[in-house]
Amino acid sequence: SQQGEEDPQALSIQEGENATMNCSYKTSINNLQWYRQNSGRGLVHLILIRSNEREKHSGRLRVTLDTSKKSSSLLITASRAADTASYFCATNSGANSKLTFGKGITLSVRP
Amino acid sequence: EAGVVQSPRYKIIEKKQPVAFWCNPISGHNTLYWYLQNLGQGPELLIRYENEEAVDDSQLPKDRFSAERLKGVDSTLKIQPAELGDSAVYLCASSAGAWGNAEETQYFGPGTRLLVL
């Protein structure tokens, strides 16, 4: 079963614009992670935010976490055509630290 | 440093035939994972190894799927016999830390795309 649900399912923006993607989950977590998957390639880890953190930055990425609402958002600023990919949120939960992925968001950045 | 290596990259077989996928994790990574990714979905864990021990195989359909990680390095995932519904991408990942470390980053291979006709 998949715990995370991303929103929207697909997003199309112009290069230079910001892209915001949301993720909701159902059970308590150890942390939440975002991954990117380019067409035909494996997943690449982008950023991890712990359950006791509210915001984290990494380059052009900004992640927020609201555990009271069980939701997270990923903001990509100043998007580039190379950011075109599928983005997945994954929740790490339980004593065995199992990673559970959502269905993903397809981001298209138009040049 | 080489990443996670998987082979083959693509495989087309007829239903009821056996198929095997191979994974070589990043050198020194103790934990190895096999995931199944259906089209338009996120990856779902099939099995996780800590060295040569399968510590979580609750999602592995054991009637037709099997996996092994002899010597705690390379791993093989097998399906016998394959069914039409097994068409998907099979991803292998590895991480350096021990089971239960919540902040270990998983590094994924490119996957094997299986088509069952």
CSV table of C-alpha atoms in Angstrom, one decimal:
chain,number,residue,atom,x,y,z
A,1,SER,CA,0.0,0.0,0.0
A,2,GLN,CA,1.1,3.6,-0.6
A,3,GLN,CA,1.0,6.0,2.2
A,4,GLY,CA,1.9,9.2,0.5
A,5,GLU,CA,-0.3,11.0,-1.9
A,6,GLU,CA,1.1,13.8,-4.0
A,7,ASP,CA,-0.8,16.7,-5.4
A,8,PRO,CA,-1.1,17.7,-8.2
A,9,GLN,CA,-0.6,14.6,-10.3
A,10,ALA,CA,0.9,16.6,-13.1
A,11,LEU,CA,2.3,20.1,-13.3
A,12,SER,CA,3.4,22.1,-16.3
A,13,ILE,CA,5.3,25.4,-15.8
A,14,GLN,CA,7.5,27.8,-17.7
A,15,GLU,CA,11.3,27.8,-17.2
A,16,GLY,CA,12.2,30.3,-14.4
A,17,GLU,CA,8.9,29.8,-12.6
A,18,ASN,CA,8.6,28.1,-9.2
A,19,ALA,CA,7.1,24.7,-8.8
A,20,THR,CA,5.2,23.6,-5.7
A,21,MET,CA,4.3,20.0,-5.1
A,22,ASN,CA,2.4,18.7,-2.1
A,23,CYS,CA,2.4,15.4,-0.3
A,24,SER,CA,-0.1,14.0,2.3
A,25,TYR,CA,0.4,10.9,4.4
A,26,LYS,CA,-1.6,8.9,6.9
A,27,THR,CA,0.5,7.6,9.8
A,28,SER,CA,3.2,8.9,12.0
A,29,ILE,CA,6.7,9.1,10.4
A,30,ASN,CA,10.4,9.1,11.3
A,31,ASN,CA,11.1,11.4,8.4
A,32,LEU,CA,9.9,12.3,4.9
A,33,GLN,CA,12.0,12.2,1.8
A,34,TRP,CA,11.6,13.5,-1.7
A,35,TYR,CA,13.0,11.6,-4.8
A,36,ARG,CA,13.3,12.5,-8.4
A,37,GLN,CA,13.0,10.1,-11.3
A,38,ASN,CA,14.0,11.0,-14.8
A,39,SER,CA,12.5,9.1,-17.7
A,40,GLY,CA,14.1,5.7,-17.9
A,41,ARG,CA,16.3,6.2,-14.9
A,42,GLY,CA,16.4,5.2,-11.3
A,43,LEU,CA,15.3,7.4,-8.4
A,44,VAL,CA,17.6,10.0,-7.0
A,45,HIS,CA,17.4,11.1,-3.4
A,46,LEU,CA,16.8,14.9,-3.2
A,47,ILE,CA,16.2,15.8,0.4
A,48,LEU,CA,15.2,14.4,3.8
A,49,ILE,CA,13.2,16.2,6.5
A,50,ARG,CA,13.0,14.8,10.0
A,51,SER,CA,9.7,14.6,11.9
A,52,ASN,CA,10.8,17.3,14.3
A,53,GLU,CA,11.8,19.7,11.6
A,54,ARG,CA,9.5,22.2,9.9
A,55,GLU,CA,11.6,23.5,7.0
A,56,LYS,CA,14.7,22.5,5.1
A,57,HIS,CA,16.7,24.0,2.2
A,58,SER,CA,19.0,22.4,-0.3
A,59,GLY,CA,20.1,24.6,-3.2
A,60,ARG,CA,16.9,25.5,-5.2
A,61,LEU,CA,14.8,23.1,-3.1
A,62,ARG,CA,12.8,24.0,-0.1
A,63,VAL,CA,10.8,21.4,1.8
A,64,THR,CA,8.3,22.0,4.6
A,65,LEU,CA,6.7,19.5,6.9
A,66,ASP,CA,3.5,19.9,9.0
A,67,THR,CA,3.1,16.9,11.1
A,68,SER,CA,-0.2,18.1,12.6
A,69,LYS,CA,-1.7,18.1,9.1
A,70,LYS,CA,0.4,15.1,8.0
A,71,SER,CA,1.6,17.0,4.9
A,72,SER,CA,4.7,18.2,3.2
A,73,SER,CA,5.5,20.5,0.3
A,74,LEU,CA,8.5,20.6,-2.1
A,75,LEU,CA,9.3,23.9,-3.7
A,76,ILE,CA,11.7,24.2,-6.6
A,77,THR,CA,12.6,27.8,-7.3
A,78,ALA,CA,13.7,29.2,-10.7
A,79,SER,CA,12.9,25.9,-12.5
A,80,ARG,CA,15.0,24.7,-15.4
A,81,ALA,CA,14.1,22.4,-18.3
A,82,ALA,CA,16.4,19.8,-16.7
A,83,ASP,CA,14.0,19.7,-13.7
A,84,THR,CA,11.5,17.9,-15.9
A,85,ALA,CA,10.9,14.6,-14.1
A,86,SER,CA,8.6,12.7,-11.8
A,87,TYR,CA,8.9,13.6,-8.1
A,88,PHE,CA,8.0,11.2,-5.3
A,89,CYS,CA,7.5,11.7,-1.6
A,90,ALA,CA,8.4,8.8,0.6
A,91,THR,CA,7.7,8.4,4.2
A,92,ASN,CA,10.0,6.6,6.5
A,93,SER,CA,8.1,5.0,9.4
A,94,GLY,CA,8.2,2.3,12.0
A,95,ALA,CA,11.0,0.7,14.0
A,96,ASN,CA,12.3,-1.0,10.8
A,97,SER,CA,12.4,2.4,8.9
A,98,LYS,CA,10.4,1.2,6.0
A,99,LEU,CA,10.2,3.6,3.1
A,100,THR,CA,6.8,4.0,1.5
A,101,PHE,CA,6.5,6.0,-1.7
A,102,GLY,CA,3.6,7.9,-3.1
A,103,LYS,CA,2.4,7.7,-6.7
A,104,GLY,CA,4.4,10.7,-7.9
A,105,ILE,CA,4.0,14.0,-9.6
A,106,THR,CA,5.0,14.6,-13.2
A,107,LEU,CA,6.6,18.0,-13.6
A,108,SER,CA,7.2,19.4,-17.1
A,109,VAL,CA,9.3,22.6,-17.4
A,110,ARG,CA,8.9,24.3,-20.7
A,111,PRO,CA,11.9,26.1,-22.1
B,1,GLU,CA,32.3,5.5,-7.4
B,2,ALA,CA,30.1,3.2,-9.3
B,3,GLY,CA,26.4,3.3,-8.6
B,4,VAL,CA,24.0,0.4,-8.2
B,5,VAL,CA,24.2,-1.8,-11.3
B,6,GLN,CA,21.3,-3.8,-12.6
B,7,SER,CA,21.0,-6.2,-15.5
B,8,PRO,CA,19.4,-6.7,-17.8
B,9,ARG,CA,18.0,-3.3,-18.5
B,10,TYR,CA,15.1,-4.7,-20.5
B,11,LYS,CA,13.6,-8.1,-20.7
B,12,ILE,CA,10.7,-9.5,-22.8
B,13,ILE,CA,9.4,-12.9,-22.1
B,14,GLU,CA,6.3,-15.0,-22.7
B,15,LYS,CA,4.0,-15.8,-19.8
B,16,LYS,CA,4.8,-18.9,-17.8
B,17,GLN,CA,8.5,-18.5,-18.5
B,18,PRO,CA,11.1,-17.9,-15.8
B,19,VAL,CA,13.1,-14.6,-15.5
B,20,ALA,CA,15.9,-13.4,-13.3
B,21,PHE,CA,17.2,-10.0,-12.5
B,22,TRP,CA,20.6,-9.2,-11.1
B,23,CYS,CA,21.8,-6.4,-8.9
B,24,ASN,CA,25.2,-5.3,-7.7
B,25,PRO,CA,25.0,-2.7,-4.9
B,26,ILE,CA,27.4,0.1,-4.2
B,27,SER,CA,30.6,-1.3,-2.7
B,28,GLY,CA,30.4,-1.5,1.1
B,29,HIS,CA,26.6,-1.1,1.3
B,30,ASN,CA,25.2,-3.7,3.7
B,31,THR,CA,21.5,-3.2,3.0
B,32,LEU,CA,19.9,-4.1,-0.3
B,33,TYR,CA,16.4,-3.6,-1.5
B,34,TRP,CA,14.2,-4.8,-4.3
B,35,TYR,CA,11.3,-2.7,-5.4
B,36,LEU,CA,8.5,-3.2,-7.9
B,37,GLN,CA,7.3,-0.1,-9.8
B,38,ASN,CA,4.2,-0.3,-11.9
B,39,LEU,CA,3.5,2.3,-14.5
B,40,GLY,CA,2.3,5.5,-13.0
B,41,GLN,CA,3.0,4.4,-9.5
B,42,GLY,CA,5.7,4.7,-6.9
B,43,PRO,CA,8.0,1.9,-6.0
B,44,GLU,CA,6.8,-0.7,-3.6
B,45,LEU,CA,9.2,-2.7,-1.5
B,46,LEU,CA,9.4,-6.4,-2.2
B,47,ILE,CA,12.3,-7.5,0.0
B,48,ARG,CA,15.1,-6.0,2.0
B,49,TYR,CA,18.4,-7.6,2.9
B,50,GLU,CA,20.7,-6.9,5.7
B,51,ASN,CA,23.9,-8.5,4.5
B,52,GLU,CA,22.8,-11.9,3.4
B,53,GLU,CA,19.7,-12.0,5.7
B,54,ALA,CA,16.3,-11.2,4.4
B,55,VAL,CA,14.9,-8.9,7.2
B,56,ASP,CA,11.7,-7.9,5.5
B,57,ASP,CA,10.1,-10.0,2.8
B,58,SER,CA,6.5,-9.6,3.8
B,59,GLN,CA,5.5,-8.1,0.4
B,60,LEU,CA,7.3,-10.7,-1.7
B,61,PRO,CA,4.8,-13.0,-3.5
B,62,LYS,CA,6.5,-16.2,-2.4
B,63,ASP,CA,4.5,-18.5,-4.6
B,64,ARG,CA,6.3,-17.3,-7.7
B,65,PHE,CA,9.0,-14.8,-6.5
B,66,SER,CA,12.3,-15.7,-4.9
B,67,ALA,CA,15.4,-13.8,-4.1
B,68,GLU,CA,18.8,-14.5,-2.8
B,69,ARG,CA,21.9,-12.5,-1.7
B,70,LEU,CA,24.7,-15.0,-1.3
B,71,LYS,CA,27.8,-13.7,0.4
B,72,GLY,CA,25.9,-10.5,1.2
B,73,VAL,CA,26.9,-8.6,-2.0
B,74,ASP,CA,25.2,-9.3,-5.3
B,75,SER,CA,21.5,-10.2,-5.3
B,76,THR,CA,19.2,-12.0,-7.7
B,77,LEU,CA,15.4,-11.7,-7.9
B,78,LYS,CA,13.6,-14.5,-9.8
B,79,ILE,CA,10.1,-14.9,-11.0
B,80,GLN,CA,8.9,-18.4,-12.0
B,81,PRO,CA,6.5,-18.6,-13.7
B,82,ALA,CA,6.0,-15.1,-14.9
B,83,GLU,CA,2.4,-13.7,-15.4
B,84,LEU,CA,1.1,-10.9,-17.5
B,85,GLY,CA,0.6,-8.8,-14.4
B,86,ASP,CA,4.3,-9.0,-13.6
B,87,SER,CA,5.1,-6.5,-16.3
B,88,ALA,CA,6.7,-3.6,-14.5
B,89,VAL,CA,10.1,-2.1,-13.6
B,90,TYR,CA,12.1,-3.9,-10.9
B,91,LEU,CA,14.4,-1.5,-9.0
B,92,CYS,CA,17.3,-2.4,-6.8
B,93,ALA,CA,18.6,0.0,-4.2
B,94,SER,CA,21.3,-0.1,-1.5
B,95,SER,CA,22.2,1.8,1.6
B,96,ALA,CA,25.3,1.9,3.8
B,97,GLY,CA,23.8,1.7,7.2
B,98,ALA,CA,22.2,-0.9,9.3
B,99,TRP,CA,18.6,-1.9,9.3
B,100,GLY,CA,16.5,0.5,11.4
B,101,ASN,CA,18.6,3.6,10.6
B,102,ALA,CA,15.8,6.0,9.6
B,103,GLU,CA,18.2,8.5,7.9
B,104,GLU,CA,20.0,6.2,5.6
B,105,THR,CA,19.8,7.3,2.0
B,106,GLN,CA,18.8,4.7,-0.5
B,107,TYR,CA,20.7,4.7,-3.8
B,108,PHE,CA,18.7,3.3,-6.7
B,109,GLY,CA,19.8,1.5,-9.8
B,110,PRO,CA,18.3,2.2,-13.3
B,111,GLY,CA,16.0,-0.8,-13.0
B,112,THR,CA,15.0,-3.7,-15.2
B,113,ARG,CA,11.9,-3.1,-17.4
B,114,LEU,CA,10.1,-6.4,-17.7
B,115,LEU,CA,7.4,-7.1,-20.3
B,116,VAL,CA,5.5,-10.3,-20.1
B,117,LEU,CA,3.6,-11.3,-23.3
